[in-house]
Short mmCIF file of C-alpha atoms in Angstrom, two decimals:
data_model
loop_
_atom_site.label_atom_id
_atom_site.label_comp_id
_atom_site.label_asym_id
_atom_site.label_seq_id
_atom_site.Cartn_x
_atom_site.Cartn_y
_atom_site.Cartn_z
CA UNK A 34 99.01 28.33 69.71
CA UNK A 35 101.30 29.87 72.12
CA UNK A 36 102.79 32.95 70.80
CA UNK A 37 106.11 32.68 73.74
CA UNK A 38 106.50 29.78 72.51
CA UNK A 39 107.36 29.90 68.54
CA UNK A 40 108.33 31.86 65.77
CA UNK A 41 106.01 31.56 62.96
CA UNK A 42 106.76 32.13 59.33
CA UNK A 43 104.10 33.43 56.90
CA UNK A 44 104.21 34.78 53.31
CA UNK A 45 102.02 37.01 51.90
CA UNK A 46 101.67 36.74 47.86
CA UNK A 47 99.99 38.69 45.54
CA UNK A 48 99.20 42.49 44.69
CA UNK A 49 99.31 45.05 41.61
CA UNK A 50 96.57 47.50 43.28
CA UNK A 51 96.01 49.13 46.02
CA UNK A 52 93.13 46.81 46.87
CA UNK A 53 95.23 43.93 46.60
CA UNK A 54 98.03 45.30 48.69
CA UNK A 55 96.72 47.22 51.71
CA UNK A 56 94.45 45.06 52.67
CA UNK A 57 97.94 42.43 52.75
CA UNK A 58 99.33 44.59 55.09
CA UNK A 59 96.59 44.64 57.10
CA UNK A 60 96.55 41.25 57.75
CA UNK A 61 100.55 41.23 58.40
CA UNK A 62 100.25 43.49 61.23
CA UNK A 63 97.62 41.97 62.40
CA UNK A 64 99.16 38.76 62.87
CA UNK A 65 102.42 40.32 64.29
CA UNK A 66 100.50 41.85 66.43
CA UNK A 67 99.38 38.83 68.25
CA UNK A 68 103.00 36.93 67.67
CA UNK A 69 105.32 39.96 67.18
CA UNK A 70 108.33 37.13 66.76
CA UNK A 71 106.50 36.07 63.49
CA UNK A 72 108.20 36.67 59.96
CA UNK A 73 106.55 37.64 57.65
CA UNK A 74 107.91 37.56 53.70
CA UNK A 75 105.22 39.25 51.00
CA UNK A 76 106.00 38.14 47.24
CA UNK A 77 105.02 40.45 44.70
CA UNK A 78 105.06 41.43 40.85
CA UNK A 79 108.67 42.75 40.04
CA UNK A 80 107.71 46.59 38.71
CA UNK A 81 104.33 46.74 40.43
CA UNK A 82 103.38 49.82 43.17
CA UNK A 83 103.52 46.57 46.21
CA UNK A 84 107.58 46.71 45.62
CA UNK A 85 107.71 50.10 46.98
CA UNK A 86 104.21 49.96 49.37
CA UNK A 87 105.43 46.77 51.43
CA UNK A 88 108.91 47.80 52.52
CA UNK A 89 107.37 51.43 52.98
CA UNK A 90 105.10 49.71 55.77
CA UNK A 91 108.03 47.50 57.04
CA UNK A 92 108.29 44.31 55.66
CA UNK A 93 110.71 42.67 53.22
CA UNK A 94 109.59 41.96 49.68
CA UNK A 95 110.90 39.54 46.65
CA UNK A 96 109.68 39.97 43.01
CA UNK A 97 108.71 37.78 40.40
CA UNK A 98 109.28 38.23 36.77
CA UNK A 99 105.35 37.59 35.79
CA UNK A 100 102.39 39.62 34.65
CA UNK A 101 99.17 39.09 33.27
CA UNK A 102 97.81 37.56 29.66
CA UNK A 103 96.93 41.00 27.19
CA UNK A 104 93.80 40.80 25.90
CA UNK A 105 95.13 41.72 22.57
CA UNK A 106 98.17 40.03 20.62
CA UNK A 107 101.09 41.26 22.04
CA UNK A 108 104.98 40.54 22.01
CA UNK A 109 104.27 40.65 25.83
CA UNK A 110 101.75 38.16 25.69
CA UNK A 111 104.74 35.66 23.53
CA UNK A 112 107.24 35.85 26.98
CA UNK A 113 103.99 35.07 29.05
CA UNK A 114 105.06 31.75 29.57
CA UNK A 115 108.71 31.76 30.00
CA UNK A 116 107.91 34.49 32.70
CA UNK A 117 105.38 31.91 34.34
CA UNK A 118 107.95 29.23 34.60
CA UNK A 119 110.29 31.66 35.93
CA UNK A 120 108.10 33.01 38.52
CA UNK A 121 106.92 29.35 39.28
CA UNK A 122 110.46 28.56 40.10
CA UNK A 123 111.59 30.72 42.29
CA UNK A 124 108.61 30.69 44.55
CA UNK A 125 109.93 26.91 44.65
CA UNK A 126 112.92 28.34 45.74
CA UNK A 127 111.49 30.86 48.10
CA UNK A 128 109.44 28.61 49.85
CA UNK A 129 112.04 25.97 50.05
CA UNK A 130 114.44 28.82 51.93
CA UNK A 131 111.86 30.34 54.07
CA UNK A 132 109.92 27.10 55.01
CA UNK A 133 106.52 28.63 56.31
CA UNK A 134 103.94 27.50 58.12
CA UNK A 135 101.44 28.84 55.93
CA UNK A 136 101.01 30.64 52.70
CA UNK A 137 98.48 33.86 51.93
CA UNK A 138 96.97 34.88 48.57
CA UNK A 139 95.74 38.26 48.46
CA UNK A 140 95.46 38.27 44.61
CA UNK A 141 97.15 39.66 41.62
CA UNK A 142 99.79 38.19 39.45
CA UNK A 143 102.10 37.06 41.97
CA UNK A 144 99.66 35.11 43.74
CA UNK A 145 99.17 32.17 41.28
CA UNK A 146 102.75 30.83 41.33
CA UNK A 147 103.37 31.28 44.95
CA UNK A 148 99.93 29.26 45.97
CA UNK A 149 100.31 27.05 43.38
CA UNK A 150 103.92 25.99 44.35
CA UNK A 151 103.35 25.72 47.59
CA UNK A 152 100.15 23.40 47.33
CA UNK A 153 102.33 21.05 45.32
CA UNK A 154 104.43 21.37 48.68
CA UNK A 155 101.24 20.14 51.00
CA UNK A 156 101.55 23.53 52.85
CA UNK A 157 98.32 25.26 54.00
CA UNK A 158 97.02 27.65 51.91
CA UNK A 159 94.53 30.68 52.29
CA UNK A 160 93.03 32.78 49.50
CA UNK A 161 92.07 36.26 50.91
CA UNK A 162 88.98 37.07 47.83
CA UNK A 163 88.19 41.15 47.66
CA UNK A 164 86.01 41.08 45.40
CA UNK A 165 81.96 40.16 44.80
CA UNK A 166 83.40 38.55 41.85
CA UNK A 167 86.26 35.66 42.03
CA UNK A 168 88.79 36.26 40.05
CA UNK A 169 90.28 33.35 37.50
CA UNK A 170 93.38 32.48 39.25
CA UNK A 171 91.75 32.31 42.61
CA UNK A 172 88.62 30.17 41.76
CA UNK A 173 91.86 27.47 40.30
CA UNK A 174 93.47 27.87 43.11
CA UNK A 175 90.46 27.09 45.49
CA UNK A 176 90.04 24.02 44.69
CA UNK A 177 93.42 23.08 47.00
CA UNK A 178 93.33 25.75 49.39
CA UNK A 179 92.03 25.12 52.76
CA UNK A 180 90.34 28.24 53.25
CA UNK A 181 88.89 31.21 51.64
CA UNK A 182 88.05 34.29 53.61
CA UNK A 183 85.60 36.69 51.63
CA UNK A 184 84.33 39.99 51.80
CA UNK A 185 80.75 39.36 50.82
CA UNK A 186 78.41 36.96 51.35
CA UNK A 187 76.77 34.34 48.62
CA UNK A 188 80.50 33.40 47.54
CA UNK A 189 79.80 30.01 47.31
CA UNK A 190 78.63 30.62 43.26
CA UNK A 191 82.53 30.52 43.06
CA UNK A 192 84.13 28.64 46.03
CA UNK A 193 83.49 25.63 47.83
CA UNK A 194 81.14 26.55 50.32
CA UNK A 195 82.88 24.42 53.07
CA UNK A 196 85.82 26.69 52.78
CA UNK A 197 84.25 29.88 53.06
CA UNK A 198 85.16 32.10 55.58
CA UNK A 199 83.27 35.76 55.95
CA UNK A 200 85.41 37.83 57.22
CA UNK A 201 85.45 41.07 55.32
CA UNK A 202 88.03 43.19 53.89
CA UNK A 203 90.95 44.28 56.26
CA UNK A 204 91.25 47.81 55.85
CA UNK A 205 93.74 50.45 57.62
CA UNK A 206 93.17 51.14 61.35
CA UNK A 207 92.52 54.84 61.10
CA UNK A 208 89.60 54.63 58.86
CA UNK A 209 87.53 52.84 62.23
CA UNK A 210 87.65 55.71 63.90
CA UNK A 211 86.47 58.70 62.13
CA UNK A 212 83.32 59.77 64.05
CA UNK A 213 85.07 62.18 65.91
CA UNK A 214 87.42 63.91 63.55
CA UNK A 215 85.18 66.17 61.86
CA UNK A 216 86.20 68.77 63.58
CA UNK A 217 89.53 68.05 63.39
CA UNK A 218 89.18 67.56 59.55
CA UNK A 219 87.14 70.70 58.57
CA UNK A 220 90.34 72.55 59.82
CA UNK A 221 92.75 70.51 58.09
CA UNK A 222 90.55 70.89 54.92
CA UNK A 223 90.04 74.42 55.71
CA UNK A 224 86.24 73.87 54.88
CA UNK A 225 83.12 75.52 56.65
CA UNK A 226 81.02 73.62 58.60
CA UNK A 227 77.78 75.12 57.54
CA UNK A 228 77.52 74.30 53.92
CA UNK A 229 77.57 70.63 52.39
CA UNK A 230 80.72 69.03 51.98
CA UNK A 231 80.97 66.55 49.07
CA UNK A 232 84.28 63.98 48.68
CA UNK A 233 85.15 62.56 45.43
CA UNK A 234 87.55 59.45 45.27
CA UNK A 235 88.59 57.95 42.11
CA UNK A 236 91.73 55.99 42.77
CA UNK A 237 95.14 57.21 43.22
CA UNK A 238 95.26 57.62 39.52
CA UNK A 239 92.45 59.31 39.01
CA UNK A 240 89.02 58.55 37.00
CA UNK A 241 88.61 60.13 34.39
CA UNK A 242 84.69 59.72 34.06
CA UNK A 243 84.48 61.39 37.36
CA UNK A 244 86.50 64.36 37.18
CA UNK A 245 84.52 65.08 33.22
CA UNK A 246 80.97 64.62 35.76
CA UNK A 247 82.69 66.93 38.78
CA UNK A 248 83.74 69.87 36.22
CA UNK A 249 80.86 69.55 34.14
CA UNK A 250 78.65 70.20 37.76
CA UNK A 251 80.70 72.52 39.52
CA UNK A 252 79.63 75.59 38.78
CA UNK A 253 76.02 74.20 39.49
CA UNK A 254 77.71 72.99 43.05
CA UNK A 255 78.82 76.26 43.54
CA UNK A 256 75.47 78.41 42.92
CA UNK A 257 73.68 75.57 45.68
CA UNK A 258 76.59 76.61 48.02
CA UNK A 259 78.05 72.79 48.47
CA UNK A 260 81.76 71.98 49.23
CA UNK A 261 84.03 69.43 47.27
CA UNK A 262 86.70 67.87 48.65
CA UNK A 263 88.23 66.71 45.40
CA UNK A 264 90.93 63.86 44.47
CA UNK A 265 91.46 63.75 41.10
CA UNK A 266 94.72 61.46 40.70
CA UNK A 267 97.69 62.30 39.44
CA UNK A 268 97.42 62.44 35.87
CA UNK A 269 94.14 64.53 35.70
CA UNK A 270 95.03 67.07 38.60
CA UNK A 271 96.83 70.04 36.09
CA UNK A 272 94.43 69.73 34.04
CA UNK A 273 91.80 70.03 36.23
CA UNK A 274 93.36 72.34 38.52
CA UNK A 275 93.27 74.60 35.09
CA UNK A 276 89.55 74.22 34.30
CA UNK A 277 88.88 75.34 38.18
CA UNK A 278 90.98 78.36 38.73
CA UNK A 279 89.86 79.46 35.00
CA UNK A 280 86.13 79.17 35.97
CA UNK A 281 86.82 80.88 39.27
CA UNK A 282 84.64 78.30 41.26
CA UNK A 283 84.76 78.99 44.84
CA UNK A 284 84.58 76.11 47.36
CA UNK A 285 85.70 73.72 45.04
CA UNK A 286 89.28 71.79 45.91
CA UNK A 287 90.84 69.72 44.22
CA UNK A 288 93.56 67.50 45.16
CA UNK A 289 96.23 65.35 43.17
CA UNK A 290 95.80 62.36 46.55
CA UNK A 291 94.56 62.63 49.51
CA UNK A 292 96.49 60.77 52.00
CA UNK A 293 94.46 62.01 55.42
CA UNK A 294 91.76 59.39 54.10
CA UNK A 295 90.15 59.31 57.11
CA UNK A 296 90.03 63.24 57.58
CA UNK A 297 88.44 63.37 54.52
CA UNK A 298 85.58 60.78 55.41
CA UNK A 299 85.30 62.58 58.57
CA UNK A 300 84.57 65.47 56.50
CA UNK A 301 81.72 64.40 54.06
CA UNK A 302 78.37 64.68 54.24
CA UNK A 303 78.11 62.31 50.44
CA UNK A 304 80.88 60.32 49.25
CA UNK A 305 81.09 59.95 45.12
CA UNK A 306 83.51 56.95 44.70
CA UNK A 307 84.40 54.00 42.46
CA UNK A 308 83.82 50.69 43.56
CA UNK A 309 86.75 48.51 44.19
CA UNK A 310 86.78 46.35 46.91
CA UNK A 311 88.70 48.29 49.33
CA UNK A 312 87.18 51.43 48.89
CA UNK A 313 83.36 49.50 49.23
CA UNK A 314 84.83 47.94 52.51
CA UNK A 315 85.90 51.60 54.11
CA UNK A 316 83.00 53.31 52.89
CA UNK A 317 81.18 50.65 55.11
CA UNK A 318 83.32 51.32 58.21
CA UNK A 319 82.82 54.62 57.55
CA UNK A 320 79.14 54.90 57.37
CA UNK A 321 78.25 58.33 54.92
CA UNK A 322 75.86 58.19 51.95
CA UNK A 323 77.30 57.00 49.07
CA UNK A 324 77.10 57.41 45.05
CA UNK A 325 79.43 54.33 43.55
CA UNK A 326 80.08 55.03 39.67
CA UNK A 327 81.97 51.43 38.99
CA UNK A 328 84.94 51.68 36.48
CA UNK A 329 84.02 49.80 33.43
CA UNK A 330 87.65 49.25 32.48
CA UNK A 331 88.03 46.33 34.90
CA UNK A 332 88.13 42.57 34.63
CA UNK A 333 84.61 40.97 34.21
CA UNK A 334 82.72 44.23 35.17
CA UNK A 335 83.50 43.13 39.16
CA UNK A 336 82.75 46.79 40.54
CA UNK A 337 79.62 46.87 39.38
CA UNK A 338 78.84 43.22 41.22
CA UNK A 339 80.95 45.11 44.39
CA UNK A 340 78.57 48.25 43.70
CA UNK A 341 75.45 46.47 43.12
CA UNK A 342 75.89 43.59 46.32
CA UNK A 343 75.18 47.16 48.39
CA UNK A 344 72.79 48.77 46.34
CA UNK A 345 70.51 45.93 46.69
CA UNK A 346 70.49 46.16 50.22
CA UNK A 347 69.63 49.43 49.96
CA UNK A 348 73.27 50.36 51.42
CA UNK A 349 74.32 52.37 48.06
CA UNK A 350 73.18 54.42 45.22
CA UNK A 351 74.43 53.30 41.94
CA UNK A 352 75.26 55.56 38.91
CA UNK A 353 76.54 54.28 35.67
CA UNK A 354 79.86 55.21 34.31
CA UNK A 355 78.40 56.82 31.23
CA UNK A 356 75.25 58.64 32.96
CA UNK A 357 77.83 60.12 35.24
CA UNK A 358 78.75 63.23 32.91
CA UNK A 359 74.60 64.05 32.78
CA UNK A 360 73.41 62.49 36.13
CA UNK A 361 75.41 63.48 38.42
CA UNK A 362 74.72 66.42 39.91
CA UNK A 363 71.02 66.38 40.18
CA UNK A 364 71.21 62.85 42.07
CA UNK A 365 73.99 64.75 45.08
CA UNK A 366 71.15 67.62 44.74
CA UNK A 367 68.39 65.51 45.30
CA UNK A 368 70.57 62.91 47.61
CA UNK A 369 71.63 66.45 49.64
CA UNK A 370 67.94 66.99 50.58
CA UNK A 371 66.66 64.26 51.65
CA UNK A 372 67.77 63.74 55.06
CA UNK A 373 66.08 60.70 56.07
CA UNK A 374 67.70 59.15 52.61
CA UNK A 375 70.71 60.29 53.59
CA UNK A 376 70.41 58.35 57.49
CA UNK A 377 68.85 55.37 55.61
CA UNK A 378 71.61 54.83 53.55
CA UNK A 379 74.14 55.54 56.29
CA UNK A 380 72.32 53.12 59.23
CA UNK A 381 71.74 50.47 55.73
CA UNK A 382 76.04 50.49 55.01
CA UNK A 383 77.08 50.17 58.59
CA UNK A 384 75.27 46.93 58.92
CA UNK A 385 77.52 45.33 56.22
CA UNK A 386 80.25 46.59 57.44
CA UNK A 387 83.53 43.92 59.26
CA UNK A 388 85.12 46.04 61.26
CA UNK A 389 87.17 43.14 63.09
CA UNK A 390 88.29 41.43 59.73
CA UNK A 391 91.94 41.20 59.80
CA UNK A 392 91.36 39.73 63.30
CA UNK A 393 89.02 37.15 62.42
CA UNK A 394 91.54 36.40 59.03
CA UNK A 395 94.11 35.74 61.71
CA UNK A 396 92.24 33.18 63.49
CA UNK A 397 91.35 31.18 60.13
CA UNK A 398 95.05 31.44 59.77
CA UNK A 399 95.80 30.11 62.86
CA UNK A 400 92.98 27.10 62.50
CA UNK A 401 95.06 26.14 59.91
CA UNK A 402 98.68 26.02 61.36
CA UNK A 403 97.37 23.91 63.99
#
């Protein structure tokens, strides 16, 4: 493939979440990095956070009418199919406008329809899995796809094993670098680098389980002298915010988001986090001790599996959702003074980490132009 010599055309389906979407991007710029003539066309959910995220990092962005099954009866769940044959045909139409060269699912409800379409088309077709744990749509869809690039290894309980391609999640460029920010970080923070510095990440929304465990151990936090970099999400940070200033808690900070991700890894000396894919894939790059307290409001319990593909490796610490409140803070305590834990787990994470994974993505895709 000579990049002087042709323009290639790619779309990019699928998203909902963050962990759907950024990791998309990733691979985008990626690949118009190496043939910066390329277009590249993302399909996504009408409504859903990758209508505003794509075009904020550049690229254009059509919507289809579809969403997922409730898991309760619903008038919503009644349109479900009118909205599937809907979406279905106008990702006939898309295709049939934009003609590509090859077609990426990232997951999410606008994957299925665009994948599916354009396998009845004979195009090539690549399934980007996050997840330990395949989703529905995408273990369907496998069946026809030529490749499927996965973030973890032992994939083959869901995919064809020919297929496979272990590549890792693609995660933003910034995060590979943070060994030498800390400085740099502590000062944006405004934190002091003599005491323990904690970071709590539950989603740009917020988890609710970890913010009830954070204020429940704060003031305990505070009396050992440790630091906590804080992102609540948006809906949790008044309240919060509230239940900090009123217990006059010093050292403790909480933020709505933090966008200076990789200041804020820079920063910690533990990471508490939830386990979706694309935080698990950072938290490798970046290489701290972590705590992972999976969500158990998400499909098929897969942050546990994400969690848990780590923690047996001895690459993670695990703590259940609802031993979080109680547990907590004595396993940071004990977790704090136990430096050779502490390197063990660091040295154990890096070693699963793929720091080149949108690059090696772009050469399955380009296997299968060719």
């Amino acid at each position: 493939m000579n990049k002087a010599e042709e323009t290639y055309r790619i779309i990019i389906s699928g998203g909902g979440t963050g962990g759907h979407i950024y990791p998309a991007i990733a691979i985008a710029k990626a690949w118009n990095e190496k043939y910066p003539e390329s277009e590249v066309l993302f399909v996504g959910a009408e409504g859903k956070m990758e209508m505003q995220k794509v075009p904020e990092a550049g690229y254009r962005i059509e919507g289809l009418r579809i969403a997922g099954i409730q898991r309760r009866l619903t008038l919503e769940n009644l349109n479900f199919p009118f909205k599937l044959l809907g979406s279905l045909q106008k990702a006939k139409k898309l295709i049939k406008n934009f003609k590509p060269h090859l077609v990426v699912g990232v997951g999410g409800y606008a994957s299925g329809p665009v994948l599916f379409m354009a396998q009845r088309k004979g195009l090539p077709t690549l399934i980007q899995e996050q997840n330990s744990y395949a989703g529905l749509t995408n273990k369907l869809l496998a069946k026809n796809a030529e490749a499927i690039c996965v973030a973890y290894p032992e994939m083959g309980r869901y995919f064809p094993a020919s297929k496979i391609k272990y590549t890792g999640n693609p995660v933003r460029k910034d995060i590979l670098a943070v060994a030498d920010k800390r400085e740099k970080a502590l000062a944006h923070f405004g934190l002091r680098p003599d005491q323990p510095i904690l970071l709590s990440i539950g989603g740009s929304l917020g988890a609710k389980t970890l913010n009830q465990a954070l204020l429940h151990s704060m003031e305990d936090f505070e009396s050992k002298g440790y630091q906590v970099l804080w992102q609540t999400g948006k809906y949790y940070y008044e309240k919060v915010m509230g239940q900090v200033k009123d217990a006059e808690v010093k050292g403790i900070y909480p933020l709505k988001f933090i966008k200076e991700m990789d200041l804020a890894y820079a920063a910690a000396d533990v990471v508490i986090s939830r386990s979706g894919a694309l935080s698990v894939s950072e938290l490798s790059l970046v290489g701290k001790p972590v705590i992972f307290v999976p969500s158990p409001n998400v499909a098929e319990d897969h942050q546990t599996k994400n969690a848990m593909a780590y923690v047996s490796q001895n690459a993670a610490l695990l703590l259940k959702d609802d031993q979080a409140i109680d547990q907590l803070g004595s396993m940071v305590h004990s977790l704090l003074e136990n430096q050779e834990k502490r390197d063990q787990l660091s040295q154990a994470i890096k070693n699963l980490a793929k720091p080149e994974a949108a690059k090696d993505i772009v050469k399955v895709m380009e296997e299968l132009i060719q």
